[in-house]
Amino acid sequence: MNIPGSLTNEAVLTDPETIEWMGSRKDSDDGPRRPRIFGHTETISLLKTLIELQIGKQLPRPIIPGLELRTQRKIIKTVSAVEAAQKRSQRNRERAEQRRAKAAKGS
């Protein structure tokens, strides 16, 4: 287990292969992708929230596939409901216009 500050952590970070691997990476390798879910505990989330409040900028959070799918489904459901409401409104408007036209002819 690689716990920050532990002897194992020190051994991993001072390993020549690790040093070479870390040194050969570019900043763009760490780029804008989201961090992994593993290791993103509630404590880490709270720390990120505190940091965000201090710097006024949002930090990247891991993407949880199930929550992403639920959010996408909610958006699709909302868009569908709005479209259906607009169609009903259009139909009702057309019916009202037809009734007015019929009433105007009959008078």
mmCIF file of N, CA and C in Angstrom:
data_model
loop_
_atom_site.group_PDB
_atom_site.id
_atom_site.type_symbol
_atom_site.label_atom_id
_atom_site.label_comp_id
_atom_site.label_asym_id
_atom_site.label_seq_id
_atom_site.Cartn_x
_atom_site.Cartn_y
_atom_site.Cartn_z
ATOM 1 N N MET A 1 0.852 -1.169 0.000
ATOM 2 C CA MET A 1 0.000 0.000 0.000
ATOM 3 C C MET A 1 0.900 1.236 0.000
ATOM 4 N N ASN A 2 0.609 2.169 -0.872
ATOM 5 C CA ASN A 2 1.448 3.349 -1.029
ATOM 6 C C ASN A 2 0.781 4.550 -0.361
ATOM 7 N N ILE A 3 1.003 4.718 0.931
ATOM 8 C CA ILE A 3 0.403 5.816 1.689
ATOM 9 C C ILE A 3 1.379 6.990 1.683
ATOM 10 N N PRO A 4 0.931 8.200 1.319
ATOM 11 C CA PRO A 4 1.828 9.358 1.316
ATOM 12 C C PRO A 4 2.498 9.532 2.681
ATOM 13 N N GLY A 5 3.804 9.769 2.649
ATOM 14 C CA GLY A 5 4.563 9.958 3.881
ATOM 15 C C GLY A 5 5.091 8.666 4.477
ATOM 16 N N SER A 6 4.726 7.525 3.912
ATOM 17 C CA SER A 6 5.168 6.243 4.461
ATOM 18 C C SER A 6 6.516 5.850 3.860
ATOM 19 N N LEU A 7 7.138 4.851 4.458
ATOM 20 C CA LEU A 7 8.409 4.341 3.959
ATOM 21 C C LEU A 7 8.229 3.746 2.561
ATOM 22 N N THR A 8 7.081 3.112 2.333
ATOM 23 C CA THR A 8 6.795 2.558 1.001
ATOM 24 C C THR A 8 6.720 3.676 -0.028
ATOM 25 N N ASN A 9 6.060 4.763 0.333
ATOM 26 C CA ASN A 9 5.937 5.907 -0.558
ATOM 27 C C ASN A 9 7.315 6.467 -0.893
ATOM 28 N N GLU A 10 8.165 6.586 0.119
ATOM 29 C CA GLU A 10 9.526 7.084 -0.110
ATOM 30 C C GLU A 10 10.288 6.144 -1.044
ATOM 31 N N ALA A 11 10.150 4.833 -0.813
ATOM 32 C CA ALA A 11 10.853 3.857 -1.646
ATOM 33 C C ALA A 11 10.392 3.940 -3.098
ATOM 34 N N VAL A 12 9.097 4.106 -3.302
ATOM 35 C CA VAL A 12 8.569 4.203 -4.665
ATOM 36 C C VAL A 12 9.064 5.473 -5.336
ATOM 37 N N LEU A 13 9.006 6.596 -4.627
ATOM 38 C CA LEU A 13 9.372 7.881 -5.225
ATOM 39 C C LEU A 13 10.875 8.036 -5.436
ATOM 40 N N THR A 14 11.689 7.298 -4.694
ATOM 41 C CA THR A 14 13.139 7.379 -4.877
ATOM 42 C C THR A 14 13.674 6.269 -5.773
ATOM 43 N N ASP A 15 12.807 5.415 -6.269
ATOM 44 C CA ASP A 15 13.209 4.340 -7.174
ATOM 45 C C ASP A 15 13.683 4.951 -8.496
ATOM 46 N N PRO A 16 14.857 4.535 -8.998
ATOM 47 C CA PRO A 16 15.388 5.120 -10.238
ATOM 48 C C PRO A 16 14.429 5.011 -11.431
ATOM 49 N N GLU A 17 13.722 3.902 -11.555
ATOM 50 C CA GLU A 17 12.773 3.755 -12.664
ATOM 51 C C GLU A 17 11.629 4.758 -12.539
ATOM 52 N N THR A 18 11.153 4.951 -11.314
ATOM 53 C CA THR A 18 10.076 5.915 -11.081
ATOM 54 C C THR A 18 10.556 7.322 -11.384
ATOM 55 N N ILE A 19 11.764 7.639 -10.936
ATOM 56 C CA ILE A 19 12.317 8.974 -11.182
ATOM 57 C C ILE A 19 12.437 9.217 -12.685
ATOM 58 N N GLU A 20 12.939 8.234 -13.414
ATOM 59 C CA GLU A 20 13.086 8.363 -14.866
ATOM 60 C C GLU A 20 11.721 8.506 -15.540
ATOM 61 N N TRP A 21 10.764 7.694 -15.108
ATOM 62 C CA TRP A 21 9.421 7.754 -15.691
ATOM 63 C C TRP A 21 8.786 9.120 -15.447
ATOM 64 N N MET A 22 8.886 9.606 -14.204
ATOM 65 C CA MET A 22 8.291 10.909 -13.879
ATOM 66 C C MET A 22 8.995 12.033 -14.631
ATOM 67 N N GLY A 23 10.324 11.907 -14.764
ATOM 68 C CA GLY A 23 11.080 12.940 -15.464
ATOM 69 C C GLY A 23 10.813 12.965 -16.955
ATOM 70 N N SER A 24 10.472 11.826 -17.544
ATOM 71 C CA SER A 24 10.250 11.760 -18.987
ATOM 72 C C SER A 24 8.851 12.209 -19.397
ATOM 73 N N ARG A 25 7.964 12.376 -18.443
ATOM 74 C CA ARG A 25 6.598 12.802 -18.772
ATOM 75 C C ARG A 25 6.551 14.298 -19.028
ATOM 76 N N LYS A 26 5.634 14.696 -19.882
ATOM 77 C CA LYS A 26 5.424 16.114 -20.166
ATOM 78 C C LYS A 26 4.240 16.589 -19.337
ATOM 79 N N ASP A 27 4.133 17.905 -19.186
ATOM 80 C CA ASP A 27 2.977 18.450 -18.468
ATOM 81 C C ASP A 27 1.688 18.091 -19.185
ATOM 82 N N SER A 28 1.752 18.022 -20.514
ATOM 83 C CA SER A 28 0.543 17.702 -21.275
ATOM 84 C C SER A 28 0.092 16.262 -21.036
ATOM 85 N N ASP A 29 1.005 15.395 -20.566
ATOM 86 C CA ASP A 29 0.620 14.018 -20.250
ATOM 87 C C ASP A 29 -0.370 13.985 -19.092
ATOM 88 N N ASP A 30 -0.236 14.941 -18.176
ATOM 89 C CA ASP A 30 -1.138 15.010 -17.030
ATOM 90 C C ASP A 30 -2.368 15.830 -17.363
ATOM 91 N N GLY A 31 -2.328 16.521 -18.469
ATOM 92 C CA GLY A 31 -3.354 17.364 -19.048
ATOM 93 C C GLY A 31 -4.715 17.463 -18.389
ATOM 94 N N PRO A 32 -5.691 17.870 -19.171
ATOM 95 C CA PRO A 32 -7.006 18.189 -18.628
ATOM 96 C C PRO A 32 -7.900 16.994 -18.349
ATOM 97 N N ARG A 33 -7.365 15.783 -18.422
ATOM 98 C CA ARG A 33 -8.233 14.630 -18.168
ATOM 99 C C ARG A 33 -8.585 14.567 -16.683
ATOM 100 N N ARG A 34 -9.637 13.882 -16.404
ATOM 101 C CA ARG A 34 -10.114 13.772 -15.033
ATOM 102 C C ARG A 34 -9.261 12.790 -14.239
ATOM 103 N N PRO A 35 -9.139 13.013 -12.918
ATOM 104 C CA PRO A 35 -8.417 12.043 -12.094
ATOM 105 C C PRO A 35 -9.208 10.745 -11.971
ATOM 106 N N ARG A 36 -8.523 9.690 -11.578
ATOM 107 C CA ARG A 36 -9.177 8.396 -11.416
ATOM 108 C C ARG A 36 -10.122 8.425 -10.219
ATOM 109 N N ILE A 37 -11.066 7.504 -10.217
ATOM 110 C CA ILE A 37 -12.000 7.386 -9.101
ATOM 111 C C ILE A 37 -11.275 6.823 -7.888
ATOM 112 N N PHE A 38 -10.397 5.841 -8.122
ATOM 113 C CA PHE A 38 -9.682 5.201 -7.026
ATOM 114 C C PHE A 38 -8.856 6.238 -6.271
ATOM 115 N N GLY A 39 -9.004 6.274 -4.970
ATOM 116 C CA GLY A 39 -8.236 7.195 -4.143
ATOM 117 C C GLY A 39 -8.914 8.535 -3.929
ATOM 118 N N HIS A 40 -9.992 8.803 -4.653
ATOM 119 C CA HIS A 40 -10.691 10.079 -4.475
ATOM 120 C C HIS A 40 -11.719 9.900 -3.356
ATOM 121 N N THR A 41 -11.239 10.018 -2.139
ATOM 122 C CA THR A 41 -12.086 9.781 -0.973
ATOM 123 C C THR A 41 -12.888 11.026 -0.628
ATOM 124 N N GLU A 42 -13.763 10.897 0.354
ATOM 125 C CA GLU A 42 -14.560 12.036 0.820
ATOM 126 C C GLU A 42 -13.645 13.132 1.366
ATOM 127 N N THR A 43 -12.562 12.721 2.034
ATOM 128 C CA THR A 43 -11.609 13.695 2.576
ATOM 129 C C THR A 43 -10.957 14.484 1.442
ATOM 130 N N ILE A 44 -10.558 13.795 0.389
ATOM 131 C CA ILE A 44 -9.954 14.468 -0.770
ATOM 132 C C ILE A 44 -10.963 15.426 -1.393
ATOM 133 N N SER A 45 -12.196 14.999 -1.490
ATOM 134 C CA SER A 45 -13.240 15.847 -2.060
ATOM 135 C C SER A 45 -13.429 17.116 -1.226
ATOM 136 N N LEU A 46 -13.439 16.954 0.094
ATOM 137 C CA LEU A 46 -13.585 18.121 0.971
ATOM 138 C C LEU A 46 -12.384 19.055 0.854
ATOM 139 N N LEU A 47 -11.178 18.486 0.772
ATOM 140 C CA LEU A 47 -9.983 19.317 0.596
ATOM 141 C C LEU A 47 -10.038 20.084 -0.720
ATOM 142 N N LYS A 48 -10.472 19.417 -1.776
ATOM 143 C CA LYS A 48 -10.587 20.098 -3.066
ATOM 144 C C LYS A 48 -11.610 21.230 -2.990
ATOM 145 N N THR A 49 -12.695 20.992 -2.258
ATOM 146 C CA THR A 49 -13.705 22.035 -2.100
ATOM 147 C C THR A 49 -13.120 23.245 -1.385
ATOM 148 N N LEU A 50 -12.346 23.009 -0.329
ATOM 149 C CA LEU A 50 -11.700 24.117 0.385
ATOM 150 C C LEU A 50 -10.723 24.864 -0.520
ATOM 151 N N ILE A 51 -9.947 24.128 -1.289
ATOM 152 C CA ILE A 51 -8.994 24.758 -2.211
ATOM 153 C C ILE A 51 -9.745 25.581 -3.252
ATOM 154 N N GLU A 52 -10.840 25.035 -3.768
ATOM 155 C CA GLU A 52 -11.637 25.757 -4.765
ATOM 156 C C GLU A 52 -12.164 27.067 -4.202
ATOM 157 N N LEU A 53 -12.586 27.041 -2.943
ATOM 158 C CA LEU A 53 -13.084 28.266 -2.314
ATOM 159 C C LEU A 53 -11.978 29.301 -2.181
ATOM 160 N N GLN A 54 -10.765 28.848 -1.886
ATOM 161 C CA GLN A 54 -9.645 29.763 -1.710
ATOM 162 C C GLN A 54 -9.173 30.362 -3.033
ATOM 163 N N ILE A 55 -9.071 29.537 -4.058
ATOM 164 C CA ILE A 55 -8.516 30.025 -5.328
ATOM 165 C C ILE A 55 -9.585 30.504 -6.303
ATOM 166 N N GLY A 56 -10.836 30.184 -6.020
ATOM 167 C CA GLY A 56 -11.924 30.629 -6.891
ATOM 168 C C GLY A 56 -11.945 29.939 -8.241
ATOM 169 N N LYS A 57 -11.445 28.728 -8.292
ATOM 170 C CA LYS A 57 -11.387 27.982 -9.548
ATOM 171 C C LYS A 57 -11.715 26.530 -9.254
ATOM 172 N N GLN A 58 -12.459 25.889 -10.157
ATOM 173 C CA GLN A 58 -12.856 24.502 -9.929
ATOM 174 C C GLN A 58 -11.733 23.551 -10.307
ATOM 175 N N LEU A 59 -11.472 22.579 -9.440
ATOM 176 C CA LEU A 59 -10.466 21.554 -9.697
ATOM 177 C C LEU A 59 -11.128 20.355 -10.365
ATOM 178 N N PRO A 60 -10.354 19.600 -11.146
ATOM 179 C CA PRO A 60 -10.943 18.436 -11.809
ATOM 180 C C PRO A 60 -11.364 17.370 -10.806
ATOM 181 N N ARG A 61 -12.511 16.805 -11.031
ATOM 182 C CA ARG A 61 -13.030 15.721 -10.192
ATOM 183 C C ARG A 61 -13.155 14.480 -11.056
ATOM 184 N N PRO A 62 -13.105 13.301 -10.449
ATOM 185 C CA PRO A 62 -13.253 12.081 -11.251
ATOM 186 C C PRO A 62 -14.665 11.959 -11.817
ATOM 187 N N ILE A 63 -14.746 11.336 -12.973
ATOM 188 C CA ILE A 63 -16.046 11.087 -13.594
ATOM 189 C C ILE A 63 -16.536 9.726 -13.120
ATOM 190 N N ILE A 64 -17.728 9.704 -12.570
ATOM 191 C CA ILE A 64 -18.337 8.449 -12.144
ATOM 192 C C ILE A 64 -19.348 8.086 -13.226
ATOM 193 N N PRO A 65 -19.071 7.023 -13.987
ATOM 194 C CA PRO A 65 -19.894 6.704 -15.161
ATOM 195 C C PRO A 65 -21.388 6.613 -14.885
ATOM 196 N N GLY A 66 -21.782 6.010 -13.773
ATOM 197 C CA GLY A 66 -23.201 5.876 -13.464
ATOM 198 C C GLY A 66 -23.876 7.222 -13.262
ATOM 199 N N LEU A 67 -23.170 8.147 -12.582
ATOM 200 C CA LEU A 67 -23.740 9.477 -12.364
ATOM 201 C C LEU A 67 -23.807 10.265 -13.669
ATOM 202 N N GLU A 68 -22.804 10.096 -14.519
ATOM 203 C CA GLU A 68 -22.824 10.758 -15.824
ATOM 204 C C GLU A 68 -24.015 10.289 -16.652
ATOM 205 N N LEU A 69 -24.254 8.976 -16.644
ATOM 206 C CA LEU A 69 -25.377 8.414 -17.392
ATOM 207 C C LEU A 69 -26.699 8.941 -16.846
ATOM 208 N N ARG A 70 -26.812 9.004 -15.508
ATOM 209 C CA ARG A 70 -28.040 9.509 -14.899
ATOM 210 C C ARG A 70 -28.267 10.966 -15.289
ATOM 211 N N THR A 71 -27.192 11.775 -15.284
ATOM 212 C CA THR A 71 -27.311 13.180 -15.666
ATOM 213 C C THR A 71 -27.739 13.311 -17.123
ATOM 214 N N GLN A 72 -27.140 12.511 -18.003
ATOM 215 C CA GLN A 72 -27.516 12.553 -19.420
ATOM 216 C C GLN A 72 -28.977 12.169 -19.609
ATOM 217 N N ARG A 73 -29.428 11.159 -18.886
ATOM 218 C CA ARG A 73 -30.831 10.738 -19.002
ATOM 219 C C ARG A 73 -31.779 11.822 -18.501
ATOM 220 N N LYS A 74 -31.398 12.511 -17.423
ATOM 221 C CA LYS A 74 -32.228 13.603 -16.913
ATOM 222 C C LYS A 74 -32.340 14.712 -17.951
ATOM 223 N N ILE A 75 -31.213 15.032 -18.591
ATOM 224 C CA ILE A 75 -31.219 16.084 -19.612
ATOM 225 C C ILE A 75 -32.112 15.684 -20.776
ATOM 226 N N ILE A 76 -31.972 14.447 -21.234
ATOM 227 C CA ILE A 76 -32.799 13.960 -22.350
ATOM 228 C C ILE A 76 -34.277 13.992 -21.971
ATOM 229 N N LYS A 77 -34.590 13.569 -20.746
ATOM 230 C CA LYS A 77 -35.981 13.558 -20.287
ATOM 231 C C LYS A 77 -36.543 14.977 -20.234
ATOM 232 N N THR A 78 -35.743 15.923 -19.753
ATOM 233 C CA THR A 78 -36.189 17.311 -19.669
ATOM 234 C C THR A 78 -36.414 17.893 -21.057
ATOM 235 N N VAL A 79 -35.478 17.648 -21.964
ATOM 236 C CA VAL A 79 -35.613 18.158 -23.333
ATOM 237 C C VAL A 79 -36.855 17.569 -23.992
ATOM 238 N N SER A 80 -37.087 16.279 -23.795
ATOM 239 C CA SER A 80 -38.275 15.631 -24.372
ATOM 240 C C SER A 80 -39.557 16.228 -23.803
ATOM 241 N N ALA A 81 -39.566 16.491 -22.501
ATOM 242 C CA ALA A 81 -40.753 17.071 -21.869
ATOM 243 C C ALA A 81 -41.018 18.478 -22.400
ATOM 244 N N VAL A 82 -39.968 19.257 -22.589
ATOM 245 C CA VAL A 82 -40.129 20.614 -23.123
ATOM 246 C C VAL A 82 -40.660 20.556 -24.554
ATOM 247 N N GLU A 83 -40.106 19.662 -25.365
ATOM 248 C CA GLU A 83 -40.581 19.526 -26.749
ATOM 249 C C GLU A 83 -42.047 19.114 -26.791
ATOM 250 N N ALA A 84 -42.433 18.176 -25.934
ATOM 251 C CA ALA A 84 -43.832 17.728 -25.892
ATOM 252 C C ALA A 84 -44.750 18.869 -25.467
ATOM 253 N N ALA A 85 -44.322 19.658 -24.489
ATOM 254 C CA ALA A 85 -45.130 20.791 -24.031
ATOM 255 C C ALA A 85 -45.275 21.836 -25.134
ATOM 256 N N GLN A 86 -44.202 22.071 -25.880
ATOM 257 C CA GLN A 86 -44.275 23.032 -26.980
ATOM 258 C C GLN A 86 -45.223 22.546 -28.076
ATOM 259 N N LYS A 87 -45.201 21.255 -28.371
ATOM 260 C CA LYS A 87 -46.117 20.702 -29.380
ATOM 261 C C LYS A 87 -47.565 20.832 -28.925
ATOM 262 N N ARG A 88 -47.827 20.512 -27.636
ATOM 263 C CA ARG A 88 -49.192 20.650 -27.103
ATOM 264 C C ARG A 88 -49.655 22.095 -27.179
ATOM 265 N N SER A 89 -48.775 23.004 -26.827
ATOM 266 C CA SER A 89 -49.118 24.423 -26.864
ATOM 267 C C SER A 89 -49.431 24.864 -28.292
ATOM 268 N N GLN A 90 -48.626 24.421 -29.244
ATOM 269 C CA GLN A 90 -48.856 24.762 -30.649
ATOM 270 C C GLN A 90 -50.198 24.210 -31.127
ATOM 271 N N ARG A 91 -50.502 22.939 -30.773
ATOM 272 C CA ARG A 91 -51.783 22.329 -31.155
ATOM 273 C C ARG A 91 -52.952 23.105 -30.552
ATOM 274 N N ASN A 92 -52.847 23.456 -29.284
ATOM 275 C CA ASN A 92 -53.923 24.203 -28.618
ATOM 276 C C ASN A 92 -54.121 25.573 -29.267
ATOM 277 N N ARG A 93 -53.023 26.218 -29.645
ATOM 278 C CA ARG A 93 -53.115 27.513 -30.304
ATOM 279 C C ARG A 93 -53.820 27.386 -31.656
ATOM 280 N N GLU A 94 -53.446 26.342 -32.407
ATOM 281 C CA GLU A 94 -54.077 26.120 -33.712
ATOM 282 C C GLU A 94 -55.564 25.837 -33.559
ATOM 283 N N ARG A 95 -55.936 25.027 -32.568
ATOM 284 C CA ARG A 95 -57.356 24.738 -32.320
ATOM 285 C C ARG A 95 -58.121 26.005 -31.957
ATOM 286 N N ALA A 96 -57.516 26.834 -31.123
ATOM 287 C CA ALA A 96 -58.180 28.081 -30.723
ATOM 288 C C ALA A 96 -58.378 28.990 -31.935
ATOM 289 N N GLU A 97 -57.369 29.052 -32.812
ATOM 290 C CA GLU A 97 -57.499 29.871 -34.018
ATOM 291 C C GLU A 97 -58.594 29.332 -34.935
ATOM 292 N N GLN A 98 -58.687 27.992 -35.053
ATOM 293 C CA GLN A 98 -59.729 27.388 -35.886
ATOM 294 C C GLN A 98 -61.111 27.695 -35.314
ATOM 295 N N ARG A 99 -61.243 27.628 -33.989
ATOM 296 C CA ARG A 99 -62.540 27.946 -33.358
ATOM 297 C C ARG A 99 -62.923 29.398 -33.599
ATOM 298 N N ARG A 100 -61.925 30.294 -33.465
ATOM 299 C CA ARG A 100 -62.197 31.713 -33.703
ATOM 300 C C ARG A 100 -62.612 31.942 -35.159
ATOM 301 N N ALA A 101 -61.916 31.271 -36.064
ATOM 302 C CA ALA A 101 -62.244 31.428 -37.492
ATOM 303 C C ALA A 101 -63.642 30.888 -37.778
ATOM 304 N N LYS A 102 -63.987 29.750 -37.158
ATOM 305 C CA LYS A 102 -65.315 29.162 -37.335
ATOM 306 C C LYS A 102 -66.394 30.084 -36.760
ATOM 307 N N ALA A 103 -66.105 30.634 -35.591
ATOM 308 C CA ALA A 103 -67.069 31.532 -34.944
ATOM 309 C C ALA A 103 -67.251 32.807 -35.759
ATOM 310 N N ALA A 104 -66.172 33.296 -36.368
ATOM 311 C CA ALA A 104 -66.247 34.514 -37.177
ATOM 312 C C ALA A 104 -67.056 34.261 -38.453
ATOM 313 N N LYS A 105 -66.948 33.066 -39.030
ATOM 314 C CA LYS A 105 -67.715 32.725 -40.229
ATOM 315 C C LYS A 105 -69.197 32.588 -39.907
ATOM 316 N N GLY A 106 -69.472 32.015 -38.748
ATOM 317 C CA GLY A 106 -70.860 31.769 -38.362
ATOM 318 C C GLY A 106 -71.598 33.043 -37.975
ATOM 319 N N SER A 107 -70.913 34.094 -37.657
ATOM 320 C CA SER A 107 -71.579 35.328 -37.234
ATOM 321 C C SER A 107 -72.080 36.158 -38.356
#
